[in-house]
PDB file of C-alpha atoms in Angstrom:
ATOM      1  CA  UNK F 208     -55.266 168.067  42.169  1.00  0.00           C
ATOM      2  CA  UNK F 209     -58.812 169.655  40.326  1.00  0.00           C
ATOM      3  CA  UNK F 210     -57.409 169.075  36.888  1.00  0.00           C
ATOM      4  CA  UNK F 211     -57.642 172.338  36.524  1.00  0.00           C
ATOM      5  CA  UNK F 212     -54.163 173.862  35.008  1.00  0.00           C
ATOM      6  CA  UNK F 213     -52.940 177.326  34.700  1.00  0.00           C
ATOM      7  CA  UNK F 214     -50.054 178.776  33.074  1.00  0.00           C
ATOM      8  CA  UNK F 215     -47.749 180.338  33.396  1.00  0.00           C
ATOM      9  CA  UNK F 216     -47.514 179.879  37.222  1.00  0.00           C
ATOM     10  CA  UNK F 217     -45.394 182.786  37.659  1.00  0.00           C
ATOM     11  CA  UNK F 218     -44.484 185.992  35.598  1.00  0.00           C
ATOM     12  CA  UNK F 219     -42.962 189.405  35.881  1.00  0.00           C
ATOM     13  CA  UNK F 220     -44.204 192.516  33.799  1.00  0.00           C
ATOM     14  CA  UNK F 221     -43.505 196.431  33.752  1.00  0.00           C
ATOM     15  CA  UNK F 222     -45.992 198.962  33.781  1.00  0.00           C
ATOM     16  CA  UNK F 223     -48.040 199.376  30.421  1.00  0.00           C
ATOM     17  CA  UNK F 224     -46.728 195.930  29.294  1.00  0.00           C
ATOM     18  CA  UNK F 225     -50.074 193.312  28.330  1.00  0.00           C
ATOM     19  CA  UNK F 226     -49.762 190.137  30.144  1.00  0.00           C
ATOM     20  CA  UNK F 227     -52.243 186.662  28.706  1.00  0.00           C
ATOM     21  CA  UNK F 228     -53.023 184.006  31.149  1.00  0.00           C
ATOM     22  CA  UNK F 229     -53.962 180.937  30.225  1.00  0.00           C
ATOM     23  CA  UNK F 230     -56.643 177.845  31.430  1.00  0.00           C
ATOM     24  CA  UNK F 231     -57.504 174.850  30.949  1.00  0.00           C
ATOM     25  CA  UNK F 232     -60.117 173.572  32.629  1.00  0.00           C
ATOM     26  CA  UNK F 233     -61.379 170.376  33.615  1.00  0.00           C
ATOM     27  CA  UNK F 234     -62.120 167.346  31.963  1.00  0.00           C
ATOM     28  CA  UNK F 235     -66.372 168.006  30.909  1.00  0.00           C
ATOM     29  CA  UNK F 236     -66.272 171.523  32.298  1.00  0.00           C
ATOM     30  CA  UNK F 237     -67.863 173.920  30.295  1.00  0.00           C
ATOM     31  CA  UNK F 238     -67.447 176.954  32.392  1.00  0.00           C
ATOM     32  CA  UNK F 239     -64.624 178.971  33.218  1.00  0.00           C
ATOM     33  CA  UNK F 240     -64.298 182.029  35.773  1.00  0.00           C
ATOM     34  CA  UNK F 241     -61.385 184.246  36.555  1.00  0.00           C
ATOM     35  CA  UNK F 242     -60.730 186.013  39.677  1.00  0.00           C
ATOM     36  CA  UNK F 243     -58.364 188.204  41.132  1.00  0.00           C
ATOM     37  CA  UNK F 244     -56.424 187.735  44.684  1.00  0.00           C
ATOM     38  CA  UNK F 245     -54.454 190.088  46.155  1.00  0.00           C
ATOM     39  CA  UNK F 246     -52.499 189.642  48.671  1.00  0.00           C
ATOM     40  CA  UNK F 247     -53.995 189.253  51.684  1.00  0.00           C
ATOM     41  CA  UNK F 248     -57.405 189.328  49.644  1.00  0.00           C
ATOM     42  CA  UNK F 249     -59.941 187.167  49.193  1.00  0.00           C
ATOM     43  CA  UNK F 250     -60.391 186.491  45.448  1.00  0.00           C
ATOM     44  CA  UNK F 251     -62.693 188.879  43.566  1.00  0.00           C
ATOM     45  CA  UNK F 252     -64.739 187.970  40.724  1.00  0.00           C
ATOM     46  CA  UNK F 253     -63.292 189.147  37.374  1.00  0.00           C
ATOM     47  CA  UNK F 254     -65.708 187.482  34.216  1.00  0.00           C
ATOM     48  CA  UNK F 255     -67.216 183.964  33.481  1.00  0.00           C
ATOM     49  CA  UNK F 256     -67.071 182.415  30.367  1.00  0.00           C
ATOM     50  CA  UNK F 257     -69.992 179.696  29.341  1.00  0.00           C
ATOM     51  CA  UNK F 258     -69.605 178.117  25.647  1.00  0.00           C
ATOM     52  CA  UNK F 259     -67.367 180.851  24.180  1.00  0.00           C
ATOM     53  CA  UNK F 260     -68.871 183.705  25.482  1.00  0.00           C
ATOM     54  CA  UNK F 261     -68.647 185.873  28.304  1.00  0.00           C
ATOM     55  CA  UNK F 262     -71.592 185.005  31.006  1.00  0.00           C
ATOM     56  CA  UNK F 263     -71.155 187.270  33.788  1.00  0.00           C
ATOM     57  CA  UNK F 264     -68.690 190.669  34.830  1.00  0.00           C
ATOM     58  CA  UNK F 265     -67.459 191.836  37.959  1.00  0.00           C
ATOM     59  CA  UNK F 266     -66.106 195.099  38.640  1.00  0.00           C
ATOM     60  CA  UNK F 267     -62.713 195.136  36.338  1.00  0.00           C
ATOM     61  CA  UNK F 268     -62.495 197.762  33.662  1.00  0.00           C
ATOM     62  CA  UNK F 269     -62.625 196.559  29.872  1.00  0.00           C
ATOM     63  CA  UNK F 270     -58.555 196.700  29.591  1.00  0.00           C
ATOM     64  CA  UNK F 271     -59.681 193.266  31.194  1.00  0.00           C
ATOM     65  CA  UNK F 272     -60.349 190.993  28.829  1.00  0.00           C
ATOM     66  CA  UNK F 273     -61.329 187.428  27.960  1.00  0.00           C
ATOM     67  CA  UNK F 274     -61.579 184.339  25.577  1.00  0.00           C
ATOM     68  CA  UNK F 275     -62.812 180.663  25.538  1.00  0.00           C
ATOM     69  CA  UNK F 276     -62.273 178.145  23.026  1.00  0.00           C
ATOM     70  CA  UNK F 277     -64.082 175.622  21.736  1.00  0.00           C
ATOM     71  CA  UNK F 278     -62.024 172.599  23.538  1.00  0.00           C
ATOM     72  CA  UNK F 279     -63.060 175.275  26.833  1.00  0.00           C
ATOM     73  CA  UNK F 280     -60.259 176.325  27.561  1.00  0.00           C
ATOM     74  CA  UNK F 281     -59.521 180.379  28.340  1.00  0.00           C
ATOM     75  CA  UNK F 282     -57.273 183.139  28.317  1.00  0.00           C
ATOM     76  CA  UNK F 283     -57.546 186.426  30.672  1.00  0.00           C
ATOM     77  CA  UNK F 284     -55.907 189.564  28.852  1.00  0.00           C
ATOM     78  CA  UNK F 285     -54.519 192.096  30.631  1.00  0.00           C
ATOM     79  CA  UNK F 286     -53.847 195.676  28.835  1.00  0.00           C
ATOM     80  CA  UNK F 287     -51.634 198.502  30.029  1.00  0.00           C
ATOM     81  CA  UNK F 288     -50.933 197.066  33.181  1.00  0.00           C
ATOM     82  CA  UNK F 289     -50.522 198.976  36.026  1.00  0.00           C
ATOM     83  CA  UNK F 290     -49.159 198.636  39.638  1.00  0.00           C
ATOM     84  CA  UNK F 291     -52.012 197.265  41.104  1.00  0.00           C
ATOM     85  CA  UNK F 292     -52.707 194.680  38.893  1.00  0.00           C
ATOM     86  CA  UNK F 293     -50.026 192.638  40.712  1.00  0.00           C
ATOM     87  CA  UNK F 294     -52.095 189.606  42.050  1.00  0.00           C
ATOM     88  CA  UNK F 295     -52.794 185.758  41.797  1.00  0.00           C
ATOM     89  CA  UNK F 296     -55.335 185.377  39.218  1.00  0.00           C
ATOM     90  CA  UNK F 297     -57.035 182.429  39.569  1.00  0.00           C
ATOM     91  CA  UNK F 298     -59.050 180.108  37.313  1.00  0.00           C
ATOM     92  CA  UNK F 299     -62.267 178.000  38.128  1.00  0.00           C
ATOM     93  CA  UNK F 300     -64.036 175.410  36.410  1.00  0.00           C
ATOM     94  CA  UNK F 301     -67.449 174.405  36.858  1.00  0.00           C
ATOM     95  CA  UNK F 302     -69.827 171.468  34.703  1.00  0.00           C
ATOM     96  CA  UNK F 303     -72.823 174.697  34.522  1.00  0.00           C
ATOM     97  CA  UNK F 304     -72.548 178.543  34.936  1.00  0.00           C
ATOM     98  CA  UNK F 305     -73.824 179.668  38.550  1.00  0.00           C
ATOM     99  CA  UNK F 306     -72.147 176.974  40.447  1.00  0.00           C
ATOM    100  CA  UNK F 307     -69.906 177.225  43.471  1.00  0.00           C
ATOM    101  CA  UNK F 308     -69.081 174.967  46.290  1.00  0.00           C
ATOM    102  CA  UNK F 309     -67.826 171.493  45.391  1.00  0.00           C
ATOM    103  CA  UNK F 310     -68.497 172.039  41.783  1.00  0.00           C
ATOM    104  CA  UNK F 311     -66.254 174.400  41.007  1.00  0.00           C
ATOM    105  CA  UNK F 312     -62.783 173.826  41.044  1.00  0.00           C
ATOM    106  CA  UNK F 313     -59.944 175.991  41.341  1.00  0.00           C
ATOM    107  CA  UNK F 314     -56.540 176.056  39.486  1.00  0.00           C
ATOM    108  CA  UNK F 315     -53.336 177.001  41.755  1.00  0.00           C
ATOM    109  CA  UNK F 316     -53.272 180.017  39.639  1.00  0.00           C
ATOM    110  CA  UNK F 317     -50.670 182.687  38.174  1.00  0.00           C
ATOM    111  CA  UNK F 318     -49.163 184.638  40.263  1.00  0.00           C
ATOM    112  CA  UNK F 319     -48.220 188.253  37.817  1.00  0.00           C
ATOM    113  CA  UNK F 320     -46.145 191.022  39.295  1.00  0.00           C
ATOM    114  CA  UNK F 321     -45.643 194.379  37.621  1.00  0.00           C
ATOM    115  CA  UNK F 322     -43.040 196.572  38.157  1.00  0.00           C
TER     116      UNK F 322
ATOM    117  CA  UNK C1327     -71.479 197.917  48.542  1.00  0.00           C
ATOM    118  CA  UNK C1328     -72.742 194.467  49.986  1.00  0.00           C
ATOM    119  CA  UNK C1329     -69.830 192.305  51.036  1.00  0.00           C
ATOM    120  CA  UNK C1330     -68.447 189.459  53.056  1.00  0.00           C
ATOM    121  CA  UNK C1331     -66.165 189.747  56.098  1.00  0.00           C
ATOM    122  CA  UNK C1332     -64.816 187.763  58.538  1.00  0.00           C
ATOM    123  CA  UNK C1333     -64.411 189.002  62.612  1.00  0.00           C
ATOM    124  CA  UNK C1334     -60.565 187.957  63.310  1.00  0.00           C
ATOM    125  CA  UNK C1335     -57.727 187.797  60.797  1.00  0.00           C
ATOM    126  CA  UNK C1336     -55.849 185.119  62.203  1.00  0.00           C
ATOM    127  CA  UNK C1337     -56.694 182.209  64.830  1.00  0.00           C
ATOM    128  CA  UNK C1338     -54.153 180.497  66.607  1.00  0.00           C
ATOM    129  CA  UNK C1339     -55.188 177.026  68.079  1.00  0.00           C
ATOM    130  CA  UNK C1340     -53.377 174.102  69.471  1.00  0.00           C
ATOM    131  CA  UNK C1341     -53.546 170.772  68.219  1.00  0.00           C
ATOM    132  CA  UNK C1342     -56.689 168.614  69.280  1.00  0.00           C
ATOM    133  CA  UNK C1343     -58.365 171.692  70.307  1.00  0.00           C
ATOM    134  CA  UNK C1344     -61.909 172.885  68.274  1.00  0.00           C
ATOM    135  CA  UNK C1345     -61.524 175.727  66.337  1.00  0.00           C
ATOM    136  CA  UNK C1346     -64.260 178.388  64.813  1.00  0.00           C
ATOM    137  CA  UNK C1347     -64.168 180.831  62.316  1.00  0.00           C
ATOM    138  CA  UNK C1348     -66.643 183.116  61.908  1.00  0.00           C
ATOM    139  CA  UNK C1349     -67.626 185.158  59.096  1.00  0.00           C
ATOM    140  CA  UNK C1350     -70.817 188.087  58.579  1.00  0.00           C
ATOM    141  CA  UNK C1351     -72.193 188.742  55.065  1.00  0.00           C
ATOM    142  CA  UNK C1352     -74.349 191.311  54.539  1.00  0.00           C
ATOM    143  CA  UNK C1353     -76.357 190.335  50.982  1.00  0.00           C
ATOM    144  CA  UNK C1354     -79.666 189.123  52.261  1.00  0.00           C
ATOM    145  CA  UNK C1355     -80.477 188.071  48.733  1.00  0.00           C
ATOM    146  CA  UNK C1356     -77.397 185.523  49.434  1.00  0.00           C
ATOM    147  CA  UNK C1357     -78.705 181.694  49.222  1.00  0.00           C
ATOM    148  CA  UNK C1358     -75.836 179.656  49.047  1.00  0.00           C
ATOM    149  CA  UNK C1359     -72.758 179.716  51.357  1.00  0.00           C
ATOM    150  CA  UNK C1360     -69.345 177.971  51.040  1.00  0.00           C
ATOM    151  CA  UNK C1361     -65.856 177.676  53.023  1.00  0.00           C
ATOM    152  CA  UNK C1362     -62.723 177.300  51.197  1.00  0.00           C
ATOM    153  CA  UNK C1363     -59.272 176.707  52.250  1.00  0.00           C
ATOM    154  CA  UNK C1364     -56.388 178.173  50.701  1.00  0.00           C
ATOM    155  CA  UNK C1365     -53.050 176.823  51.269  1.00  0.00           C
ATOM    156  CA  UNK C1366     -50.280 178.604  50.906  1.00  0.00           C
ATOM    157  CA  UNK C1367     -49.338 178.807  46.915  1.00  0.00           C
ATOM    158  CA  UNK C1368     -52.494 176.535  46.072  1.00  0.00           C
ATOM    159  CA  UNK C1369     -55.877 177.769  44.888  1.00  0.00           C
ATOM    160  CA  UNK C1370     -58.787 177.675  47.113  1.00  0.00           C
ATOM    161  CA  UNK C1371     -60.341 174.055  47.806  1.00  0.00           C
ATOM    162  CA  UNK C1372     -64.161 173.467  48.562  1.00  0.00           C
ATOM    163  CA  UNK C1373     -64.762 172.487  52.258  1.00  0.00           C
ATOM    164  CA  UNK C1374     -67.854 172.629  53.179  1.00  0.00           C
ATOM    165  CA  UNK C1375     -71.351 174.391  51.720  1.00  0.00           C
ATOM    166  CA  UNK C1376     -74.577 175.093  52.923  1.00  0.00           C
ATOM    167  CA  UNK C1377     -77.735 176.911  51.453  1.00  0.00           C
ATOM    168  CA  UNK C1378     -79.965 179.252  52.983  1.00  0.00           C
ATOM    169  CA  UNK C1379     -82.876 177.108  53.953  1.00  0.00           C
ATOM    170  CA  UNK C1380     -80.609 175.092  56.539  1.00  0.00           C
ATOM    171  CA  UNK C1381     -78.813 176.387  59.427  1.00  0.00           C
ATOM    172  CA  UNK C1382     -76.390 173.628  60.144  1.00  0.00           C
ATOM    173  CA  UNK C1383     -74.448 171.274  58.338  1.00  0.00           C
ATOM    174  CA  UNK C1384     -71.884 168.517  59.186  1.00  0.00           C
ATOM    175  CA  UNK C1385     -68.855 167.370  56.982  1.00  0.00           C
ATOM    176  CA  UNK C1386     -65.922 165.068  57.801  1.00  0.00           C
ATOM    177  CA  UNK C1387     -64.735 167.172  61.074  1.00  0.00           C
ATOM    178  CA  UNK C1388     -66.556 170.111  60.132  1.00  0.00           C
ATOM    179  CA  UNK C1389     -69.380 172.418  60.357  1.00  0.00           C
ATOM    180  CA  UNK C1390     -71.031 175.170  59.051  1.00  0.00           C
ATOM    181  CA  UNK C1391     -73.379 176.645  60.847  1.00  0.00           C
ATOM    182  CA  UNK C1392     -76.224 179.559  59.539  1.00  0.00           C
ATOM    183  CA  UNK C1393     -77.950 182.407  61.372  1.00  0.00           C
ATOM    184  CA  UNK C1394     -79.392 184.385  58.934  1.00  0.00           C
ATOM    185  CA  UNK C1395     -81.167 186.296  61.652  1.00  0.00           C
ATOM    186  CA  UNK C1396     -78.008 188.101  62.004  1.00  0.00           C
ATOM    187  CA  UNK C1397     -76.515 187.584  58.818  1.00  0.00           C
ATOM    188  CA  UNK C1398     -73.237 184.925  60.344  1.00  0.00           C
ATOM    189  CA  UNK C1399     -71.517 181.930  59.390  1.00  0.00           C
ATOM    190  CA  UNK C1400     -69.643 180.070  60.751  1.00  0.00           C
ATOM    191  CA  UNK C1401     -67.238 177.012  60.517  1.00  0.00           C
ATOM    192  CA  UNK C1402     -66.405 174.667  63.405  1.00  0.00           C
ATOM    193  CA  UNK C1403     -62.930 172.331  62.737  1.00  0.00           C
ATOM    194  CA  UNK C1404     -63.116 169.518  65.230  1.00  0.00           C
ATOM    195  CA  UNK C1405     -59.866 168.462  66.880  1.00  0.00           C
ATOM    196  CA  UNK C1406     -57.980 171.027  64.754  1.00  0.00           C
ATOM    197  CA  UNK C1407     -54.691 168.952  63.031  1.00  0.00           C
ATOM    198  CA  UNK C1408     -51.065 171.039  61.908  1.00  0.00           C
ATOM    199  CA  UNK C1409     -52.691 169.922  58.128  1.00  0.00           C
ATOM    200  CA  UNK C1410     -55.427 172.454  58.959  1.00  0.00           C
ATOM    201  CA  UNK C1411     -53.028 175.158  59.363  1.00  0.00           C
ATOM    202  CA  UNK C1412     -54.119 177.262  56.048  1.00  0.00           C
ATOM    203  CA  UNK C1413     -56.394 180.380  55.471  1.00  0.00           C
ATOM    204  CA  UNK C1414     -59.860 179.885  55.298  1.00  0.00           C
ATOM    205  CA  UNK C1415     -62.286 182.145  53.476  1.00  0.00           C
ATOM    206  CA  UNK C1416     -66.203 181.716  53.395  1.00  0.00           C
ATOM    207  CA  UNK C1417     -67.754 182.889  50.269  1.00  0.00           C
ATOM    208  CA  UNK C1418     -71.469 183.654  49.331  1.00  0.00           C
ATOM    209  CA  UNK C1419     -73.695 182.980  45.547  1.00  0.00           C
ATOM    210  CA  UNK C1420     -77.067 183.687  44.773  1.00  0.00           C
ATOM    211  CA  UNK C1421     -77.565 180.498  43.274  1.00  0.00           C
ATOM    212  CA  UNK C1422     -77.726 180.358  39.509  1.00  0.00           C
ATOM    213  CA  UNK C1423     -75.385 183.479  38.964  1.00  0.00           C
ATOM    214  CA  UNK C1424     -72.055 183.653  37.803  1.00  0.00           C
ATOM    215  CA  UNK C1425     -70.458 185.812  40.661  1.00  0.00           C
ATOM    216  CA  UNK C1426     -69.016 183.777  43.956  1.00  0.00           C
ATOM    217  CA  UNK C1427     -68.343 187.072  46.322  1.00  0.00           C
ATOM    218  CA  UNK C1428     -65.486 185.670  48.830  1.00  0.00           C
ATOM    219  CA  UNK C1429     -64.425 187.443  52.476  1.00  0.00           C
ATOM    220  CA  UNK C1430     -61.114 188.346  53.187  1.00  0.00           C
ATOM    221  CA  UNK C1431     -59.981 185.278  54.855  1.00  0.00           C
ATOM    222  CA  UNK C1432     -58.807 184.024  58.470  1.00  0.00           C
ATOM    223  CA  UNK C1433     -55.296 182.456  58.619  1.00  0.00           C
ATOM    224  CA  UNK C1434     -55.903 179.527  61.221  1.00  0.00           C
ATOM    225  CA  UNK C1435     -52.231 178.541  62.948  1.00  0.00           C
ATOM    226  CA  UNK C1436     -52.351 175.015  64.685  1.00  0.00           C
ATOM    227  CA  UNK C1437     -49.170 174.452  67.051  1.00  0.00           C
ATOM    228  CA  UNK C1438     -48.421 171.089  67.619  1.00  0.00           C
TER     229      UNK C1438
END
């Protein structure tokens, strides 16, 4: 367990729906990042966020979209869905932005499927 | 684009045996390098790391090796256990930036 918690763990949408996934991260974490698996994938880097504000973008288009609160916990928005957003999305939190390794801790994610 | 791969999609091993994974990465600017498991319906979970100015490092069973002559790591799972059995995906940071660029993963099988 990272202490890291995502909901919800499973969901089912239909093309052109918006979907919200939520994070919260762990205990004294102060970073968030979101990344996309699909299957068979490695995860892929979506957007960081580091005290409320986004800190880093990988190569998602801006129907992609973000939050973080002031407790640090996130949300990842998802608008007009399509097909080939179906994936795990995964959440990681980390005490500093730029970290990886054994300081940053993964959720077990949300696994979305669109129809 | 620069990315990270790994040489064999799946790696079947029996128990006690030694098992390596290997993985090229092609972003010389790269100076940090991790292995994560992944078990199936779980998020990834830190193994091992190792930065660019060392070419070997030794965990609890494990080890990462680093060539960066060629641009390979590697990860070395001493008398491989069925609790191994998971995928395993090395990933690559240029320390101090947001973005953790991950390979596409080797599915290691361990028959008992």
């Amino acid at each position: 367990e990272t202490g890291v918690t995502q909901s919800p763990t499973h969901l089912i949408k239909t093309r052109g729906q918006q979907v919200t996934l939520r994070c919260s991260s762990q205990s004294g974490h102060n970073t968030v990042s979101w990344y996309q698996q699909a299957l068979g994938q490695g995860p892929q880097f979506i957007f960081q966020y580091y005290r409320e504000e986004e800190n880093g973008r990988g190569n998602f288009p801006p129907r992609f979209s973000g939050l973080q609160f002031p407790n640090y916990s996130s949300e990842l928005n998802v608008n007009a869905l399509e097909l080939d957003d179906s994936a795990l999305y995964l959440c990681a939190s980390s005490v500093d932005p730029g970290q990886g390794g054994g300081e940053l801790f993964f959720g077990e994610g949300s696994r979305l499927t669109v129809l | 684009g620069e990315s990270v791969g790994l040489h064999l999609p799946t790696l079947s091993v029996q128990e006690g045996d030694n098992s390596i994974i290997n993985c090229a990465y092609s972003n010389s600017a790269s100076d940090y390098f991790i292995w994560y498991k992944q078990e199936s319906g779980k998020g990834p979970q830190f193994i091992i790391d190792i930065r660019s100015n060392m070419d070997k490092r030794q965990g609890q069973r494990v080890t990462v090796l680093l060539n960066k002559t060629v641009k390979h790591l590697s990860l070395q799972i001493a008398a491989t256990q069925p609790g191994d059995s998971a995928v395993y995906f090395c990933a690559e940071n240029i320390r101090g930036y947001s973005t953790l660029t991950f390979g596409k993963g080797t599915m290691l099988l361990v028959s008992p």
